[in-house]
Structure formats: structure tokens, C-alpha cells
mmCIF file of C-alpha atoms in Angstrom:
data_model
loop_
_atom_site.group_PDB
_atom_site.id
_atom_site.type_symbol
_atom_site.label_atom_id
_atom_site.label_comp_id
_atom_site.label_asym_id
_atom_site.label_seq_id
_atom_site.Cartn_x
_atom_site.Cartn_y
_atom_site.Cartn_z
ATOM 1 C CA MET H 1 -30.274 -6.217 -29.650
ATOM 2 C CA CYS H 2 -26.508 -6.097 -30.240
ATOM 3 C CA CYS H 3 -26.371 -2.374 -29.536
ATOM 4 C CA LEU H 4 -28.478 -2.788 -26.412
ATOM 5 C CA SER H 5 -26.110 -5.483 -25.151
ATOM 6 C CA GLY H 6 -23.092 -3.248 -25.690
ATOM 7 C CA SER H 7 -24.717 -0.304 -23.905
ATOM 8 C CA LEU H 8 -25.335 -2.423 -20.823
ATOM 9 C CA ARG H 9 -21.680 -3.230 -20.274
ATOM 10 C CA ALA H 10 -20.554 -2.188 -16.818
ATOM 11 C CA GLU H 11 -17.738 0.332 -16.551
ATOM 12 C CA LEU H 12 -14.474 -1.401 -15.706
ATOM 13 C CA GLN H 13 -12.339 -0.096 -12.856
ATOM 14 C CA LEU H 14 -8.682 -0.577 -13.796
ATOM 15 C CA LEU H 15 -6.434 0.008 -10.807
ATOM 16 C CA THR H 16 -2.706 0.585 -10.862
ATOM 17 C CA GLU H 17 0.035 1.949 -8.621
ATOM 18 C CA GLU H 18 2.901 4.413 -8.893
ATOM 19 C CA ALA H 19 5.525 2.147 -10.461
ATOM 20 C CA PRO H 20 7.559 3.812 -13.212
ATOM 21 C CA PRO H 21 8.180 3.079 -16.001
ATOM 22 C CA THR H 22 5.124 0.788 -16.190
ATOM 23 C CA SER H 23 2.608 3.143 -14.548
ATOM 24 C CA PHE H 24 3.086 6.584 -13.041
ATOM 25 C CA SER H 25 1.520 10.017 -12.712
ATOM 26 C CA GLN H 26 3.116 13.076 -14.308
ATOM 27 C CA ASN H 27 1.524 16.517 -14.323
ATOM 28 C CA GLY H 28 -1.792 14.968 -13.371
ATOM 29 C CA GLU H 29 -1.806 12.406 -16.191
ATOM 30 C CA LEU H 30 -1.080 8.677 -16.188
ATOM 31 C CA HIS H 31 1.775 7.346 -18.285
ATOM 32 C CA GLY H 32 3.841 4.195 -18.658
ATOM 33 C CA LEU H 33 4.229 0.984 -20.603
ATOM 34 C CA ALA H 34 1.371 -0.845 -18.920
ATOM 35 C CA VAL H 35 -0.881 2.216 -19.031
ATOM 36 C CA GLU H 36 -0.385 2.517 -22.798
ATOM 37 C CA VAL H 37 -1.111 -1.169 -23.354
ATOM 38 C CA VAL H 38 -4.244 -1.015 -21.189
ATOM 39 C CA ARG H 39 -5.511 2.067 -23.009
ATOM 40 C CA GLU H 40 -5.078 0.293 -26.339
ATOM 41 C CA LEU H 41 -6.925 -2.753 -24.976
ATOM 42 C CA ILE H 42 -9.784 -0.497 -23.874
ATOM 43 C CA ARG H 43 -9.938 0.946 -27.377
ATOM 44 C CA ARG H 44 -9.929 -2.481 -29.034
ATOM 45 C CA THR H 45 -12.511 -4.077 -26.757
ATOM 46 C CA GLY H 46 -14.823 -1.069 -26.794
ATOM 47 C CA ASP H 47 -15.312 -1.383 -23.036
ATOM 48 C CA GLU H 48 -16.127 1.601 -20.868
ATOM 49 C CA ALA H 49 -13.262 1.817 -18.403
ATOM 50 C CA ARG H 50 -11.577 4.138 -15.941
ATOM 51 C CA ILE H 51 -7.917 3.872 -14.939
ATOM 52 C CA GLN H 52 -7.214 4.904 -11.362
ATOM 53 C CA LEU H 53 -3.940 5.244 -9.452
ATOM 54 C CA LEU H 54 -4.179 3.871 -5.894
ATOM 55 C CA PRO H 55 -1.828 2.635 -3.178
ATOM 56 C CA TRP H 56 -0.972 -0.970 -3.974
ATOM 57 C CA THR H 57 -2.497 -2.544 -0.854
ATOM 58 C CA ARG H 58 -5.891 -0.896 -1.437
ATOM 59 C CA ALA H 59 -5.873 -1.653 -5.163
ATOM 60 C CA TYR H 60 -5.005 -5.291 -4.541
ATOM 61 C CA HIS H 61 -7.837 -5.643 -2.012
ATOM 62 C CA LEU H 62 -10.435 -4.044 -4.296
ATOM 63 C CA ALA H 63 -9.358 -6.189 -7.234
ATOM 64 C CA GLN H 64 -10.211 -9.315 -5.251
ATOM 65 C CA GLN H 65 -13.561 -8.081 -3.923
ATOM 66 C CA GLN H 66 -15.317 -6.061 -6.640
ATOM 67 C CA ALA H 67 -16.846 -7.142 -9.926
ATOM 68 C CA ASP H 68 -15.673 -5.395 -13.104
ATOM 69 C CA THR H 69 -12.351 -4.544 -11.473
ATOM 70 C CA ALA H 70 -8.765 -5.328 -12.400
ATOM 71 C CA ILE H 71 -5.310 -4.458 -11.121
ATOM 72 C CA PHE H 72 -2.203 -4.003 -13.244
ATOM 73 C CA SER H 73 0.548 -4.923 -13.359
ATOM 74 C CA THR H 74 0.743 -7.713 -10.810
ATOM 75 C CA VAL H 75 2.940 -10.789 -10.541
ATOM 76 C CA ARG H 76 1.230 -14.073 -11.372
ATOM 77 C CA THR H 77 2.150 -16.638 -8.735
ATOM 78 C CA PRO H 78 0.847 -20.054 -7.651
ATOM 79 C CA GLU H 79 -0.494 -18.466 -4.457
ATOM 80 C CA ARG H 80 -2.475 -15.870 -6.414
ATOM 81 C CA GLU H 81 -3.572 -18.072 -9.312
ATOM 82 C CA ALA H 82 -7.126 -18.778 -8.111
ATOM 83 C CA LYS H 83 -7.696 -15.238 -6.797
ATOM 84 C CA PHE H 84 -7.830 -13.573 -10.215
ATOM 85 C CA GLN H 85 -8.525 -14.018 -13.910
ATOM 86 C CA TRP H 86 -5.331 -13.282 -15.808
ATOM 87 C CA VAL H 87 -4.571 -11.335 -18.992
ATOM 88 C CA GLY H 88 -0.965 -11.124 -20.117
ATOM 89 C CA PRO H 89 1.886 -11.150 -19.554
ATOM 90 C CA LEU H 90 2.702 -7.482 -20.070
ATOM 91 C CA LEU H 91 6.333 -7.795 -19.030
ATOM 92 C CA ILE H 92 8.761 -10.201 -17.417
ATOM 93 C CA GLY H 93 11.445 -9.069 -15.004
ATOM 94 C CA THR H 94 14.403 -10.586 -13.180
ATOM 95 C CA THR H 95 14.903 -9.679 -9.525
ATOM 96 C CA SER H 96 18.401 -9.313 -8.092
ATOM 97 C CA PHE H 97 20.045 -7.856 -5.019
ATOM 98 C CA TYR H 98 21.759 -4.473 -5.348
ATOM 99 C CA SER H 99 24.301 -2.708 -3.151
ATOM 100 C CA LEU H 100 26.277 0.523 -3.375
ATOM 101 C CA LYS H 101 29.458 -0.087 -5.362
ATOM 102 C CA SER H 102 31.379 1.811 -2.702
ATOM 103 C CA ARG H 103 30.539 -0.938 -0.189
ATOM 104 C CA ASN H 104 32.401 -3.606 -2.198
ATOM 105 C CA LEU H 105 29.989 -6.324 -1.063
ATOM 106 C CA GLN H 106 30.536 -9.818 -2.459
ATOM 107 C CA PHE H 107 28.356 -12.912 -2.131
ATOM 108 C CA ASP H 108 27.545 -15.976 -4.202
ATOM 109 C CA ASN H 109 24.398 -17.494 -2.698
ATOM 110 C CA LEU H 110 21.176 -16.643 -0.890
ATOM 111 C CA GLN H 111 22.513 -17.529 2.538
ATOM 112 C CA GLN H 112 25.350 -15.063 2.138
ATOM 113 C CA ALA H 113 22.828 -12.439 1.014
ATOM 114 C CA ALA H 114 20.790 -13.111 4.149
ATOM 115 C CA ASP H 115 23.942 -12.594 6.222
ATOM 116 C CA SER H 116 25.055 -9.393 4.462
ATOM 117 C CA GLY H 117 23.225 -6.906 6.663
ATOM 118 C CA PRO H 118 19.873 -5.097 6.493
ATOM 119 C CA LEU H 119 17.937 -5.568 3.246
ATOM 120 C CA ALA H 120 15.206 -3.059 2.321
ATOM 121 C CA VAL H 121 12.202 -4.175 0.262
ATOM 122 C CA PRO H 122 8.688 -2.676 0.076
ATOM 123 C CA LYS H 123 6.611 -4.833 2.388
ATOM 124 C CA GLN H 124 3.722 -5.122 -0.085
ATOM 125 C CA TRP H 125 5.930 -6.585 -2.825
ATOM 126 C CA TYR H 126 5.881 -10.251 -3.723
ATOM 127 C CA THR H 127 9.678 -10.076 -3.396
ATOM 128 C CA TYR H 128 9.267 -9.452 0.333
ATOM 129 C CA GLU H 129 6.952 -12.459 0.675
ATOM 130 C CA THR H 130 9.380 -14.647 -1.258
ATOM 131 C CA LEU H 131 12.448 -13.712 0.767
ATOM 132 C CA ALA H 132 10.568 -14.027 4.062
ATOM 133 C CA ALA H 133 9.415 -17.502 3.014
ATOM 134 C CA ARG H 134 13.029 -18.402 2.246
ATOM 135 C CA GLY H 135 14.036 -17.570 5.793
ATOM 136 C CA PHE H 136 15.517 -14.099 5.391
ATOM 137 C CA THR H 137 15.536 -12.454 8.813
ATOM 138 C CA ASN H 138 17.359 -9.296 7.697
ATOM 139 C CA LEU H 139 14.381 -7.813 5.836
ATOM 140 C CA TYR H 140 13.528 -4.171 6.437
ATOM 141 C CA GLY H 141 9.974 -3.628 5.189
ATOM 142 C CA VAL H 142 9.444 -0.158 3.714
ATOM 143 C CA THR H 143 6.425 1.566 2.198
ATOM 144 C CA SER H 144 7.758 2.376 -1.278
ATOM 145 C CA SER H 145 10.569 1.773 -3.726
ATOM 146 C CA LYS H 146 11.689 5.380 -3.227
ATOM 147 C CA SER H 147 12.133 4.734 0.509
ATOM 148 C CA MET H 148 14.064 1.563 -0.310
ATOM 149 C CA VAL H 149 16.542 3.418 -2.544
ATOM 150 C CA THR H 150 16.863 6.367 -0.159
ATOM 151 C CA MET H 151 17.808 4.023 2.673
ATOM 152 C CA LEU H 152 20.453 2.397 0.494
ATOM 153 C CA LYS H 153 21.852 5.785 -0.548
ATOM 154 C CA HIS H 154 22.245 6.954 3.050
ATOM 155 C CA GLY H 155 23.725 3.695 4.327
ATOM 156 C CA ARG H 156 20.795 2.648 6.486
ATOM 157 C CA VAL H 157 20.687 -0.717 4.697
ATOM 158 C CA GLN H 158 23.339 -2.741 2.869
ATOM 159 C CA LEU H 159 21.102 -4.183 0.161
ATOM 160 C CA ILE H 160 17.897 -3.722 -1.773
ATOM 161 C CA ALA H 161 16.088 -6.222 -4.003
ATOM 162 C CA THR H 162 14.347 -5.114 -7.175
ATOM 163 C CA GLU H 163 13.912 -5.858 -10.869
ATOM 164 C CA ASP H 164 16.067 -5.053 -13.852
ATOM 165 C CA LEU H 165 13.136 -3.521 -15.752
ATOM 166 C CA THR H 166 12.330 -0.900 -13.120
ATOM 167 C CA LEU H 167 15.773 -0.371 -11.564
ATOM 168 C CA ASP H 168 16.780 2.831 -13.374
ATOM 169 C CA ALA H 169 13.512 4.630 -12.621
ATOM 170 C CA GLU H 170 13.542 3.531 -8.973
ATOM 171 C CA LEU H 171 17.141 4.632 -8.478
ATOM 172 C CA ALA H 172 16.452 8.028 -10.048
ATOM 173 C CA ARG H 173 13.516 8.664 -7.711
ATOM 174 C CA GLY H 174 15.732 7.898 -4.720
ATOM 175 C CA GLY H 175 18.681 9.992 -5.883
ATOM 176 C CA LEU H 176 21.008 7.306 -7.258
ATOM 177 C CA ARG H 177 22.311 6.314 -10.691
ATOM 178 C CA ALA H 178 22.751 2.833 -12.120
ATOM 179 C CA ASP H 179 26.540 3.247 -12.204
ATOM 180 C CA GLN H 180 26.534 3.741 -8.426
ATOM 181 C CA VAL H 181 25.119 0.303 -7.615
ATOM 182 C CA GLN H 182 26.332 -3.259 -7.995
ATOM 183 C CA ALA H 183 24.038 -6.128 -9.021
ATOM 184 C CA HIS H 184 24.305 -9.430 -7.145
ATOM 185 C CA LEU H 185 22.780 -12.849 -7.644
ATOM 186 C CA PRO H 186 19.582 -12.859 -9.753
ATOM 187 C CA PHE H 187 17.146 -15.014 -7.785
ATOM 188 C CA MET H 188 13.618 -14.618 -9.196
ATOM 189 C CA ARG H 189 11.866 -14.223 -12.543
ATOM 190 C CA SER H 190 8.411 -12.635 -12.457
ATOM 191 C CA ALA H 191 5.689 -12.267 -15.085
ATOM 192 C CA TYR H 192 3.371 -9.263 -14.713
ATOM 193 C CA TYR H 193 -0.283 -9.417 -15.761
ATOM 194 C CA ILE H 194 -3.583 -7.591 -15.740
ATOM 195 C CA ALA H 195 -5.505 -9.392 -12.984
ATOM 196 C CA PHE H 196 -9.308 -9.237 -13.109
ATOM 197 C CA SER H 197 -11.384 -9.977 -10.027
ATOM 198 C CA PRO H 198 -13.037 -13.417 -9.861
ATOM 199 C CA GLN H 199 -16.440 -11.664 -9.859
ATOM 200 C CA THR H 200 -15.810 -10.110 -13.293
ATOM 201 C CA ASP H 201 -17.698 -11.751 -16.172
ATOM 202 C CA ALA H 202 -15.432 -14.320 -17.830
ATOM 203 C CA ALA H 203 -16.574 -13.037 -21.230
ATOM 204 C CA VAL H 204 -14.975 -9.674 -20.432
ATOM 205 C CA VAL H 205 -11.688 -11.336 -19.546
ATOM 206 C CA GLN H 206 -11.760 -13.441 -22.697
ATOM 207 C CA ARG H 207 -12.411 -10.333 -24.774
ATOM 208 C CA TRP H 208 -9.323 -8.702 -23.279
ATOM 209 C CA ARG H 209 -7.218 -11.795 -23.906
ATOM 210 C CA ARG H 210 -8.228 -11.804 -27.563
ATOM 211 C CA ALA H 211 -7.463 -8.096 -27.856
ATOM 212 C CA LEU H 212 -3.991 -8.611 -26.368
ATOM 213 C CA ASP H 213 -3.369 -11.502 -28.761
ATOM 214 C CA GLY H 214 -4.302 -9.125 -31.579
ATOM 215 C CA MET H 215 -1.745 -6.603 -30.356
ATOM 216 C CA HIS H 216 0.947 -9.272 -30.474
ATOM 217 C CA GLN H 217 -0.088 -10.349 -33.952
ATOM 218 C CA ASP H 218 -0.051 -6.867 -35.483
ATOM 219 C CA GLY H 219 3.125 -5.735 -33.709
ATOM 220 C CA SER H 220 1.547 -2.918 -31.707
ATOM 221 C CA PHE H 221 2.423 -4.531 -28.364
ATOM 222 C CA THR H 222 6.110 -4.758 -29.300
ATOM 223 C CA GLU H 223 6.048 -1.162 -30.562
ATOM 224 C CA ILE H 224 4.747 0.123 -27.217
ATOM 225 C CA PHE H 225 7.099 -2.116 -25.233
ATOM 226 C CA ARG H 226 10.226 -0.999 -27.090
ATOM 227 C CA ARG H 227 9.276 2.656 -26.715
ATOM 228 C CA TRP H 228 9.466 2.289 -22.933
ATOM 229 C CA MET H 229 12.051 -0.490 -22.592
ATOM 230 C CA PRO H 230 14.277 -0.426 -25.689
ATOM 231 C CA HIS H 231 16.870 -2.791 -24.229
ATOM 232 C CA ALA H 232 14.492 -5.420 -22.821
ATOM 233 C CA GLN H 233 12.910 -8.409 -24.520
ATOM 234 C CA PRO H 234 9.108 -8.176 -24.833
ATOM 235 C CA PRO H 235 7.145 -11.238 -23.706
ATOM 236 C CA THR H 236 5.351 -13.392 -26.221
ATOM 237 C CA ALA H 237 1.615 -14.028 -26.215
ATOM 238 C CA THR H 238 2.107 -17.586 -24.934
ATOM 239 C CA GLU H 239 4.447 -17.028 -21.961
#
């Protein structure tokens, strides 16, 4: 009976986006911190699962509508809390504003940031929602982090807003280096999770939570995390 039960498990659809260094495609294969963690969770749970790279907006929609579906890595917020079943966190990042050093921009508060000229942020990011809710009228919604960095490089915007954990990879894709930009005013801390659809069996989600706890206990989570982000602090199982 046990074997029969296991064989009837539905295949999980695990959706992610192009977001190095947590998830990205290279030579037709998926890589990244979150991808490695998810693959290890698949191995530990014994679930049948398929990881698929999709545009964020489509992945986010499917992860709310389909059973046996999850999206990673997504920010856990009060607005999203009831829309998903959460496993994590996988990482925690701090969002700041960034400008070109050559611009010599200076500001000390959010109002000054809002008055500092055009600010590019991918429109699908929670960062965009947050700044819009705080009254920023200088937002320039773009389609990708690469577009955001490219606009900064060519002077089409004065600022971008992104996270410390992904900054280097995003800058590289847009043709900039970390020593060419200036960080300003950290304003948001975000925890990233695997978010299962509400239609997914709660027993599946609980199985994944236990497997992630096991990774923390045996040190394998920290090992993967430090391989991708050697200078960052890995989250604990209870954050």
C-alpha cells in the first residue's frame, strides 16, 4: 500500500525565472543557488518534479492557479501570505538604490530619492510595488533587470533599485561593474521562499518543509549557499 501511495504522487511543476545567481539558464541547463537547493529537496522528498524557467509574470500566475505547482524564489509579503503555502526562506536580501559613481548623487532619505530623477525598476518586482505604494512618481517600469542596468549605464535613468545579493550578476549582464556604482539608502529587507499554490496538498508542502529543515540540520543548505554567495549570511531555518 505504501508503494502504491508513492506511485500516485502527482508530478510537481516548479517554476522559476532568469535571476542569477539564484536561478539562470546556461548552455541549456539550469543553475543557481535556489535551483541547487530545490534539486536537493526533490531528492530528499522523493517527489517527481520538473523545474521550468518561465517569465516571472506567467510563472506567478500559474503558481496561484494550478495544483502541484510552486514558484521560486519569491518574496514573502503580507499581501501574498494567503495566496501561497510557503517553504523557506532560501535567502534574505537588502534592497538599496544605486547610481553611477560618476554622477556624484547624494541623498539621505526616501523623499530625496524620489526627487533624484528617473528610477528604473522591473515592473513585476515587489520593489516596484513597494516604491509605488510609498508615493514614488519617478518610477520607470522596465521588463528585466538587464534593461534596468542598461538604462543606468547609458544615462537614461539616474537610479536603479535592487538587492545586494543579486547586484553583481545584474550589473555584469548590463555591462557594468560593482566599482562603477554607488549604493544609497538601504530601504527594504526581503525573504525569498518556495511558494506552493493553495491547491497543492498540504502534506506535500509539509514534506518539503521537513526536508529543508533537514538540510539546515546537516549543514548541506549552508554548503550550497556559501558556494554561490560566499560573502553573504545564510538564513536560518526559523527566519
